[in-house]
CSV table of C-alpha atoms and ligand atoms in Angstrom, one decimal:
chain,number,residue,atom,x,y,z
A,184,MET,CA,32.8,-17.4,51.9
A,185,THR,CA,34.5,-19.9,54.1
A,186,ALA,CA,33.2,-23.1,55.2
A,187,ALA,CA,32.9,-21.5,58.7
A,188,SER,CA,30.2,-19.1,57.1
A,189,PRO,CA,26.6,-19.7,58.1
A,190,PRO,CA,24.9,-22.0,55.8
A,191,SER,CA,22.0,-19.8,55.0
A,192,ALA,CA,21.9,-16.1,53.9
A,193,SER,CA,19.7,-13.5,55.3
A,194,PRO,CA,16.2,-13.7,53.8
A,195,ALA,CA,14.8,-11.5,50.9
A,196,ALA,CA,11.5,-9.9,49.9
A,197,ILE,CA,10.3,-10.7,46.4
A,198,GLU,CA,8.2,-8.5,44.4
A,199,LEU,CA,6.6,-9.3,41.3
A,200,VAL,CA,5.7,-6.2,38.8
A,201,ALA,CA,3.2,-6.8,36.0
A,202,LEU,CA,4.9,-10.3,35.7
A,203,THR,CA,3.5,-12.1,32.5
A,204,LYS,CA,4.2,-15.2,30.7
A,205,ARG,CA,2.8,-16.0,27.5
A,206,TYR,CA,3.8,-19.3,25.9
A,207,ALA,CA,1.8,-19.2,22.5
A,208,GLN,CA,-1.4,-17.4,21.2
A,209,GLY,CA,-4.3,-17.3,23.5
A,210,SER,CA,-4.5,-16.1,27.1
A,211,PRO,CA,-1.1,-15.8,29.0
A,212,ALA,CA,-0.3,-18.5,31.6
A,213,VAL,CA,0.6,-15.7,34.1
A,214,ASP,CA,-1.2,-12.5,33.3
A,215,SER,CA,0.4,-9.3,34.6
A,216,ILE,CA,0.6,-10.2,38.2
A,217,ASN,CA,1.6,-7.9,41.1
A,218,LEU,CA,2.6,-9.4,44.4
A,219,ARG,CA,5.0,-8.5,47.3
A,220,ILE,CA,6.2,-11.4,49.4
A,221,LYS,CA,7.6,-10.2,52.9
A,222,SER,CA,11.0,-11.1,53.7
A,223,GLY,CA,11.4,-14.1,56.0
A,224,SER,CA,7.6,-15.2,55.5
A,225,TYR,CA,6.3,-18.5,54.3
A,226,CYS,CA,4.1,-17.8,51.1
A,227,CYS,CA,1.8,-20.5,49.3
A,228,LEU,CA,0.8,-19.9,45.8
A,229,LEU,CA,-2.4,-21.8,45.7
A,230,GLY,CA,-4.8,-22.7,42.8
A,231,PRO,CA,-6.1,-25.3,40.5
A,232,SER,CA,-4.2,-27.2,37.9
A,233,GLY,CA,-3.1,-25.1,35.2
A,234,CYS,CA,-3.6,-21.7,36.8
A,235,GLY,CA,0.0,-20.7,36.4
A,236,LYS,CA,1.7,-21.4,39.7
A,237,SER,CA,4.7,-23.4,38.5
A,238,THR,CA,5.3,-20.9,35.6
A,239,THR,CA,5.4,-18.1,38.4
A,240,LEU,CA,7.9,-20.2,40.4
A,241,ARG,CA,10.0,-20.9,37.6
A,242,MET,CA,10.1,-17.5,36.4
A,243,ILE,CA,11.3,-16.3,39.9
A,244,ALA,CA,13.9,-19.3,39.9
A,245,GLY,CA,15.0,-18.2,36.4
A,246,HIS,CA,14.1,-21.7,34.9
A,247,GLU,CA,11.7,-19.9,32.7
A,248,SER,CA,12.0,-16.5,30.6
A,249,VAL,CA,9.7,-13.6,31.4
A,250,THR,CA,7.5,-12.3,28.6
A,251,SER,CA,7.1,-9.0,30.4
A,252,GLY,CA,7.3,-7.6,33.8
A,253,ASP,CA,9.9,-7.6,36.4
A,254,ILE,CA,11.1,-9.6,39.5
A,255,LEU,CA,12.7,-7.7,42.2
A,256,LEU,CA,14.6,-9.6,45.0
A,257,ASP,CA,15.2,-7.0,47.8
A,258,ASN,CA,14.7,-4.1,45.4
A,259,ARG,CA,17.4,-5.7,43.0
A,260,ASN,CA,16.0,-6.5,39.4
A,261,ILE,CA,16.8,-10.2,38.9
A,262,THR,CA,14.5,-10.6,35.9
A,263,ASP,CA,17.4,-11.4,33.5
A,264,LEU,CA,19.9,-13.0,35.7
A,265,PRO,CA,20.8,-16.6,35.4
A,266,ALA,CA,19.2,-18.9,37.7
A,267,ALA,CA,22.5,-19.5,39.8
A,268,SER,CA,23.2,-16.0,40.4
A,269,ARG,CA,19.8,-14.7,41.8
A,270,GLY,CA,19.8,-15.8,45.4
A,271,THR,CA,17.2,-18.4,45.0
A,272,ALA,CA,17.1,-22.2,45.3
A,273,MET,CA,14.5,-24.8,44.2
A,274,MET,CA,13.3,-27.9,46.1
A,275,PHE,CA,11.5,-30.1,43.6
A,276,GLN,CA,8.6,-32.7,44.0
A,277,SER,CA,9.3,-35.6,45.8
A,278,PHE,CA,12.8,-34.1,46.5
A,279,ALA,CA,14.4,-35.5,43.3
A,280,LEU,CA,17.5,-36.8,45.0
A,281,PHE,CA,20.1,-38.3,42.9
A,282,PRO,CA,19.6,-42.2,43.7
A,283,HIS,CA,23.2,-43.2,43.1
A,284,LEU,CA,24.8,-40.5,45.4
A,285,SER,CA,25.1,-40.5,49.1
A,286,ALA,CA,23.4,-37.9,51.2
A,287,LEU,CA,26.7,-36.0,51.4
A,288,ASP,CA,27.4,-36.1,47.6
A,289,ASN,CA,23.7,-35.0,46.8
A,290,VAL,CA,24.3,-32.1,49.2
A,291,ALA,CA,27.8,-31.1,47.7
A,292,PHE,CA,26.7,-31.6,44.2
A,293,SER,CA,26.0,-28.2,43.2
A,294,LEU,CA,29.3,-26.8,44.7
A,295,LYS,CA,31.2,-29.5,42.5
A,296,MET,CA,29.2,-28.0,39.4
A,297,LYS,CA,30.7,-24.7,40.5
A,298,GLY,CA,34.1,-26.1,40.6
A,299,MET,CA,34.7,-25.8,44.3
A,300,GLY,CA,37.5,-28.3,45.6
A,301,LYS,CA,36.5,-31.4,47.2
A,302,ALA,CA,37.6,-30.8,50.7
A,303,GLU,CA,35.9,-27.5,51.1
A,304,ARG,CA,32.3,-28.6,49.3
A,305,LEU,CA,32.3,-31.9,51.5
A,306,ALA,CA,33.2,-29.8,54.6
A,307,ARG,CA,30.3,-27.5,53.7
A,308,ALA,CA,27.9,-30.2,52.9
A,309,ARG,CA,28.8,-32.1,56.1
A,310,ASP,CA,28.2,-28.8,58.1
A,311,LEU,CA,24.7,-28.5,56.3
A,312,LEU,CA,23.6,-32.0,57.1
A,313,GLU,CA,24.7,-31.7,60.9
A,314,ARG,CA,22.4,-28.6,60.9
A,315,VAL,CA,19.4,-30.7,59.6
A,316,ALA,CA,20.2,-33.4,62.1
A,317,MET,CA,21.4,-35.8,59.3
A,318,GLY,CA,25.2,-35.9,59.9
A,319,ALA,CA,25.1,-39.5,61.2
A,320,LEU,CA,23.4,-40.5,58.0
A,321,ALA,CA,25.6,-38.6,55.6
A,322,GLY,CA,27.1,-41.7,54.0
A,323,ARG,CA,23.5,-43.3,52.9
A,324,LYS,CA,22.0,-43.2,49.6
A,325,PRO,CA,18.5,-41.9,49.4
A,326,ALA,CA,16.8,-45.4,49.1
A,327,GLU,CA,18.2,-46.0,52.5
A,328,LEU,CA,16.7,-43.2,54.2
A,329,SER,CA,13.0,-42.5,55.2
A,330,GLY,CA,10.8,-40.0,53.6
A,331,GLY,CA,11.6,-37.5,56.4
A,332,GLN,CA,15.4,-37.9,56.2
A,333,GLN,CA,15.2,-37.6,52.2
A,334,GLN,CA,13.2,-34.4,52.9
A,335,ARG,CA,16.0,-33.0,55.1
A,336,VAL,CA,18.8,-34.0,52.6
A,337,ALA,CA,16.8,-32.3,49.8
A,338,LEU,CA,16.5,-29.1,52.0
A,339,ALA,CA,20.2,-29.3,52.6
A,340,ARG,CA,21.0,-29.6,49.1
A,341,ALA,CA,18.9,-26.5,48.2
A,342,LEU,CA,20.5,-24.6,51.2
A,343,ILE,CA,24.0,-25.3,50.2
A,344,THR,CA,24.0,-22.5,47.6
A,345,GLN,CA,23.0,-19.9,50.5
A,346,PRO,CA,19.7,-18.9,49.0
A,347,LYS,CA,17.8,-15.8,50.4
A,348,VAL,CA,14.6,-17.4,49.0
A,349,LEU,CA,13.7,-21.1,48.8
A,350,LEU,CA,11.3,-21.9,46.0
A,351,LEU,CA,9.2,-25.4,46.5
A,352,ASP,CA,7.1,-26.8,43.6
A,353,GLU,CA,4.5,-29.2,45.2
A,354,PRO,CA,7.2,-30.8,47.3
A,355,LEU,CA,4.7,-33.0,49.3
A,356,SER,CA,2.3,-34.0,46.5
A,357,ALA,CA,4.1,-37.3,45.7
A,358,LEU,CA,3.9,-38.6,49.3
A,359,ASP,CA,1.3,-40.5,51.0
A,360,PRO,CA,-1.4,-38.6,53.1
A,361,PHE,CA,0.0,-39.6,56.4
A,362,LEU,CA,3.8,-38.7,55.5
A,363,ARG,CA,2.7,-35.5,53.8
A,364,ILE,CA,1.2,-34.0,57.1
A,365,GLN,CA,4.3,-35.0,58.9
A,366,MET,CA,6.7,-33.5,56.3
A,367,ARG,CA,4.7,-30.2,56.1
A,368,ALA,CA,5.0,-29.7,59.8
A,369,GLU,CA,8.8,-30.2,59.4
A,370,LEU,CA,8.9,-27.8,56.5
A,371,ARG,CA,7.2,-25.2,58.5
A,372,ARG,CA,9.7,-25.7,61.5
A,373,TRP,CA,12.6,-25.5,59.3
A,374,GLN,CA,11.3,-22.3,57.6
A,375,LYS,CA,10.9,-20.6,61.1
A,376,GLU,CA,14.2,-21.9,62.2
A,377,LEU,CA,16.1,-20.9,59.3
A,378,GLY,CA,14.1,-17.6,59.0
A,379,LEU,CA,14.2,-17.8,55.1
A,380,THR,CA,11.6,-16.7,52.8
A,381,PHE,CA,9.8,-19.6,51.3
A,382,ILE,CA,7.5,-19.8,48.2
A,383,HIS,CA,5.7,-23.0,48.0
A,384,VAL,CA,3.3,-23.9,45.2
A,385,THR,CA,0.5,-26.3,46.0
A,386,HIS,CA,-3.0,-27.2,44.8
A,387,SER,CA,-4.0,-28.4,48.2
A,388,GLN,CA,-6.2,-25.8,50.2
A,389,GLU,CA,-5.4,-27.7,53.4
A,390,GLU,CA,-1.6,-27.7,52.9
A,391,ALA,CA,-1.6,-23.9,52.1
A,392,MET,CA,-3.7,-23.2,55.2
A,393,ALA,CA,-1.5,-25.4,57.3
A,394,LEU,CA,1.7,-23.5,56.1
A,395,ALA,CA,1.5,-20.2,55.0
A,396,ASP,CA,1.7,-16.8,56.4
A,397,THR,CA,0.3,-15.6,53.2
A,398,MET,CA,-1.7,-17.4,50.9
A,399,VAL,CA,-1.8,-16.2,47.1
A,400,VAL,CA,-5.0,-17.7,45.3
A,401,MET,CA,-4.5,-17.9,41.7
A,402,ASN,CA,-7.0,-18.6,38.8
A,403,HIS,CA,-6.4,-18.5,35.0
A,404,GLY,CA,-3.1,-16.6,35.2
A,405,LEU,CA,-4.3,-14.0,37.7
A,406,ILE,CA,-4.1,-13.5,41.4
A,407,GLU,CA,-7.7,-13.9,43.2
A,408,GLN,CA,-6.9,-12.9,46.5
A,409,VAL,CA,-3.9,-12.4,48.9
A,410,GLY,CA,-4.2,-12.8,52.6
A,411,SER,CA,-3.6,-14.8,55.7
A,412,PRO,CA,-5.2,-18.3,55.8
A,413,HIS,CA,-7.5,-17.0,58.4
A,414,GLN,CA,-8.5,-13.9,56.0
A,415,VAL,CA,-9.0,-16.3,52.9
A,416,TYR,CA,-11.1,-18.7,54.6
A,417,ASN,CA,-13.1,-16.3,56.5
A,418,ARG,CA,-13.5,-13.5,53.7
A,419,PRO,CA,-13.0,-15.2,50.4
A,420,ALA,CA,-13.0,-12.3,47.9
A,421,SER,CA,-14.8,-13.9,45.1
A,422,GLU,CA,-17.0,-16.8,44.2
A,423,PHE,CA,-14.1,-18.5,42.9
A,424,VAL,CA,-12.1,-18.3,46.1
A,425,ALA,CA,-15.2,-19.3,48.3
A,426,ARG,CA,-15.9,-22.4,46.0
A,427,PHE,CA,-12.1,-23.4,45.7
A,428,MET,CA,-11.4,-23.2,49.5
A,429,GLY,CA,-14.5,-25.2,50.1
A,430,GLY,CA,-16.5,-25.1,53.3
A,431,HIS,CA,-18.6,-22.1,52.2
A,432,ASN,CA,-22.1,-21.9,50.6
A,433,VAL,CA,-22.5,-19.5,47.6
A,434,LEU,CA,-26.0,-17.9,47.5
A,435,ASP,CA,-27.7,-15.5,45.1
A,436,THR,CA,-29.5,-12.6,46.5
A,437,PRO,CA,-31.0,-9.6,45.0
A,438,ALA,CA,-27.9,-7.6,46.3
A,439,GLY,CA,-25.7,-10.0,44.6
A,440,LYS,CA,-23.8,-13.3,45.6
A,441,ILE,CA,-23.1,-13.9,49.3
A,442,GLY,CA,-20.8,-16.5,50.8
A,443,VAL,CA,-21.8,-18.2,54.1
A,444,ARG,CA,-19.6,-20.9,55.8
A,445,THR,CA,-21.3,-24.2,56.1
A,446,ASP,CA,-20.7,-24.4,59.9
A,447,HIS,CA,-22.1,-20.9,60.3
A,448,MET,CA,-25.6,-21.9,59.0
A,449,ARG,CA,-28.4,-23.2,61.3
A,450,LEU,CA,-30.7,-25.8,60.4
A,451,THR,CA,-34.1,-26.2,61.7
A,452,PRO,CA,-37.2,-28.2,60.5
A,453,ALA,CA,-39.3,-26.2,58.0
A,454,ARG,CA,-41.5,-23.5,59.5
A,455,GLN,CA,-44.9,-22.9,57.6
A,456,ALA,CA,-44.7,-20.3,54.8
A,457,ALA,CA,-41.3,-19.1,55.8
A,458,PRO,CA,-40.2,-16.8,52.9
A,459,ASP,CA,-36.7,-17.0,51.6
A,460,SER,CA,-34.9,-13.9,52.7
A,461,LEU,CA,-31.4,-12.8,52.8
A,462,HIS,CA,-30.9,-14.6,55.9
A,463,ASN,CA,-32.9,-17.8,55.4
A,464,ARG,CA,-33.5,-20.5,52.9
A,465,ARG,CA,-35.9,-23.3,52.5
A,466,ALA,CA,-34.4,-26.6,51.2
A,467,VAL,CA,-34.9,-30.2,51.1
A,468,VAL,CA,-32.3,-32.7,52.5
A,469,THR,CA,-30.7,-34.6,49.4
A,470,ASP,CA,-27.5,-36.2,51.4
A,471,VAL,CA,-26.4,-37.1,54.7
A,472,GLU,CA,-22.9,-37.8,55.4
A,473,TYR,CA,-21.5,-38.9,58.6
A,474,GLN,CA,-18.0,-37.4,58.9
A,475,GLY,CA,-17.2,-38.2,62.7
A,476,THR,CA,-17.2,-34.7,64.7
A,477,TYR,CA,-20.0,-33.7,62.5
A,478,VAL,CA,-22.6,-34.6,60.0
A,479,LEU,CA,-22.6,-32.9,56.6
A,480,LEU,CA,-26.0,-32.5,55.1
A,481,GLY,CA,-26.4,-31.9,51.3
A,482,LEU,CA,-29.3,-29.7,50.7
A,483,GLN,CA,-31.3,-28.6,47.6
A,484,ASN,CA,-33.4,-25.3,47.0
A,485,PRO,CA,-36.8,-26.5,46.1
A,486,GLY,CA,-37.9,-25.5,42.8
A,487,VAL,CA,-34.4,-25.0,41.3
A,488,SER,CA,-33.8,-27.3,38.6
A,489,ARG,CA,-30.4,-29.3,38.9
A,490,THR,CA,-28.4,-28.8,36.0
A,491,ALA,CA,-24.8,-28.9,35.4
A,492,GLN,CA,-24.8,-25.2,35.1
A,493,THR,CA,-26.7,-24.1,38.3
A,494,THR,CA,-25.2,-24.9,41.5
A,495,ALA,CA,-28.4,-24.7,43.7
A,496,GLU,CA,-26.8,-27.2,46.3
A,497,LEU,CA,-25.9,-26.1,49.5
A,498,SER,CA,-24.4,-27.9,52.6
A,499,VAL,CA,-24.5,-27.5,56.3
A,500,MET,CA,-22.3,-28.8,58.9
A,501,VAL,CA,-24.2,-30.1,62.0
A,502,SER,CA,-22.4,-31.4,65.0
A,503,GLU,CA,-22.7,-34.9,65.7
A,504,ALA,CA,-24.4,-34.4,68.9
A,505,GLU,CA,-26.9,-32.0,67.4
A,506,PHE,CA,-27.7,-34.5,64.7
A,507,ALA,CA,-28.0,-37.2,67.2
A,508,ALA,CA,-30.5,-35.3,69.0
A,509,ARG,CA,-32.5,-34.2,65.8
A,510,PRO,CA,-31.7,-36.4,62.9
A,511,TYR,CA,-32.8,-35.4,59.5
A,512,ALA,CA,-34.1,-37.7,56.8
A,513,LEU,CA,-33.5,-37.6,53.2
A,514,GLY,CA,-36.4,-35.7,51.5
A,515,GLU,CA,-37.1,-33.7,54.5
A,516,ALA,CA,-38.1,-30.0,54.2
A,517,VAL,CA,-35.8,-27.8,56.3
A,518,GLN,CA,-35.2,-24.1,56.9
A,519,LEU,CA,-31.7,-22.7,56.9
A,520,THR,CA,-30.8,-19.4,58.9
A,521,TRP,CA,-27.6,-17.4,59.5
A,522,THR,CA,-26.9,-14.2,61.0
A,523,PRO,CA,-26.2,-11.1,58.9
A,524,GLU,CA,-22.4,-11.3,60.3
A,525,ALA,CA,-22.1,-14.8,58.9
A,526,ALA,CA,-22.7,-13.5,55.3
A,527,HIS,CA,-20.2,-11.6,53.2
A,528,SER,CA,-20.5,-10.4,49.5
A,529,LEU,CA,-18.6,-11.9,46.8
A,530,GLN,CA,-17.3,-10.8,43.5
A,531,SER,CA,-18.8,-13.1,41.0
A,532,GLU,CA,-16.4,-11.9,38.3
A,533,ARG,CA,-12.7,-12.2,39.0
A,534,CYS,CA,-11.4,-9.4,41.0
A,535,ALA,CA,-8.7,-7.1,39.7
A,536,PRO,CA,-5.1,-8.5,40.5
A,537,VAL,CA,-4.4,-7.7,44.2
A,538,THR,CA,-1.2,-6.3,45.5
A,539,ALA,CA,-0.7,-6.8,49.2
A,540,THR,CA,2.1,-6.4,51.6
A,541,ALA,CA,1.7,-9.4,53.9
S,925,ADP,P1,0.0,-25.0,37.5
S,925,ADP,O1,1.5,-25.1,38.1
S,925,ADP,O2,-0.7,-24.0,38.3
S,925,ADP,O3,-0.6,-26.2,37.4
S,925,ADP,P2,1.5,-24.2,35.0
S,925,ADP,O4,2.2,-22.9,35.4
S,925,ADP,O5,2.1,-25.3,34.9
S,925,ADP,O6,0.1,-24.3,35.9
S,925,ADP,O7,0.8,-23.8,33.7
S,925,ADP,C1,0.0,-22.8,33.4
S,925,ADP,C2,-0.4,-22.7,31.9
S,925,ADP,O8,0.5,-22.6,31.1
S,925,ADP,C3,-1.2,-24.1,31.6
S,925,ADP,O9,-2.3,-23.8,30.6
S,925,ADP,C4,-0.2,-25.0,30.9
S,925,ADP,O10,-0.7,-25.8,29.9
S,925,ADP,C5,0.7,-23.9,30.2
S,925,ADP,N1,2.2,-24.2,30.1
S,925,ADP,C6,2.9,-24.6,31.3
S,925,ADP,N2,4.1,-24.9,30.6
S,925,ADP,C7,4.2,-24.7,29.5
S,925,ADP,C8,5.1,-24.8,28.4
S,925,ADP,N3,6.3,-25.2,28.6
S,925,ADP,N4,4.7,-24.6,27.0
S,925,ADP,C9,3.4,-24.1,26.8
S,925,ADP,N5,2.4,-24.1,27.8
S,925,ADP,C10,2.8,-24.3,29.0
S,926,MG,MG1,2.5,-26.9,38.7
């Protein structure tokens, strides 16, 4: 390769086959997962803390050994390759730039480690900084750069090895909420512009929905669901996904558990002697929260005891205008209704690991 070659290689697909990581006795941190990630796509691994996201990412990166299973990059088995020869690169939480080095030296660092001559590595680093619109600030140290500028330097530093897949472990989680939203828009833009495969680990549903072409929802080392943000939000496969994504009520029916979006339920004053059926529930208002464009009402099924184990609580989103026209008071008896189309069945047990080609 020469200094004139393009800074990023062509993207690659990643395939995980029965990938397992067992640190010690007990259940594995990653439990025989199967997953295909399409070349050039933005994939988010999402799930609560401890579900195995970082372990999965570190195994792909080659920073963690694999207990069993395989990792394929464009059909090439990379499971046992050293990190530097896999065609992947990692971008860490809050960018992890070297504070004492200039942006240019940060970007050139890994080439220095590889023994590349000074002139060539600085030329390559300068080239990449130009590409992320940071050429003019190449001499600055990280502390002299804004959060957005630091992110671009971190991106350039990750891209200098010409990876086919960029791996990002909670890159935005240390930022303040405002900057986080700005930075994620920028990440998304760079991913599209570079056309690279991104695998981004996050515990934030909102972040994953904003970024991902494909979301992979994990729980206890297993994959619960793979799909587009729209698919996962509108058709959560399991009770876990419905509860973790939020915005859904989970209801018990004779036919099993169903999920209904909180904004797809209609609230009316209680009618007399209306029976609880599949498409309606009686409830009592227990909470009223003003949220701006809508009001979120917390509700409790009457007659169901409120313990730590039973989650009888429901919630309904009512538009601000609708609530203003007909406000509900705490303790008021109400009726919830929904259309059959608004309800979908949920697996209460964890579903089998899903393989999907996104
Ligand atoms: P996540 O990134 O989803 O929060 P991790 O992949 O970091 O989860 O961890 C998954 C599980 O593996 C957790 O139970 C965690 O405690 C355990 N774990 C992670 N790293 C190690 C390690 N180096 N040694 C032992 N257990 C680990
Ligand atoms: Mg993690």
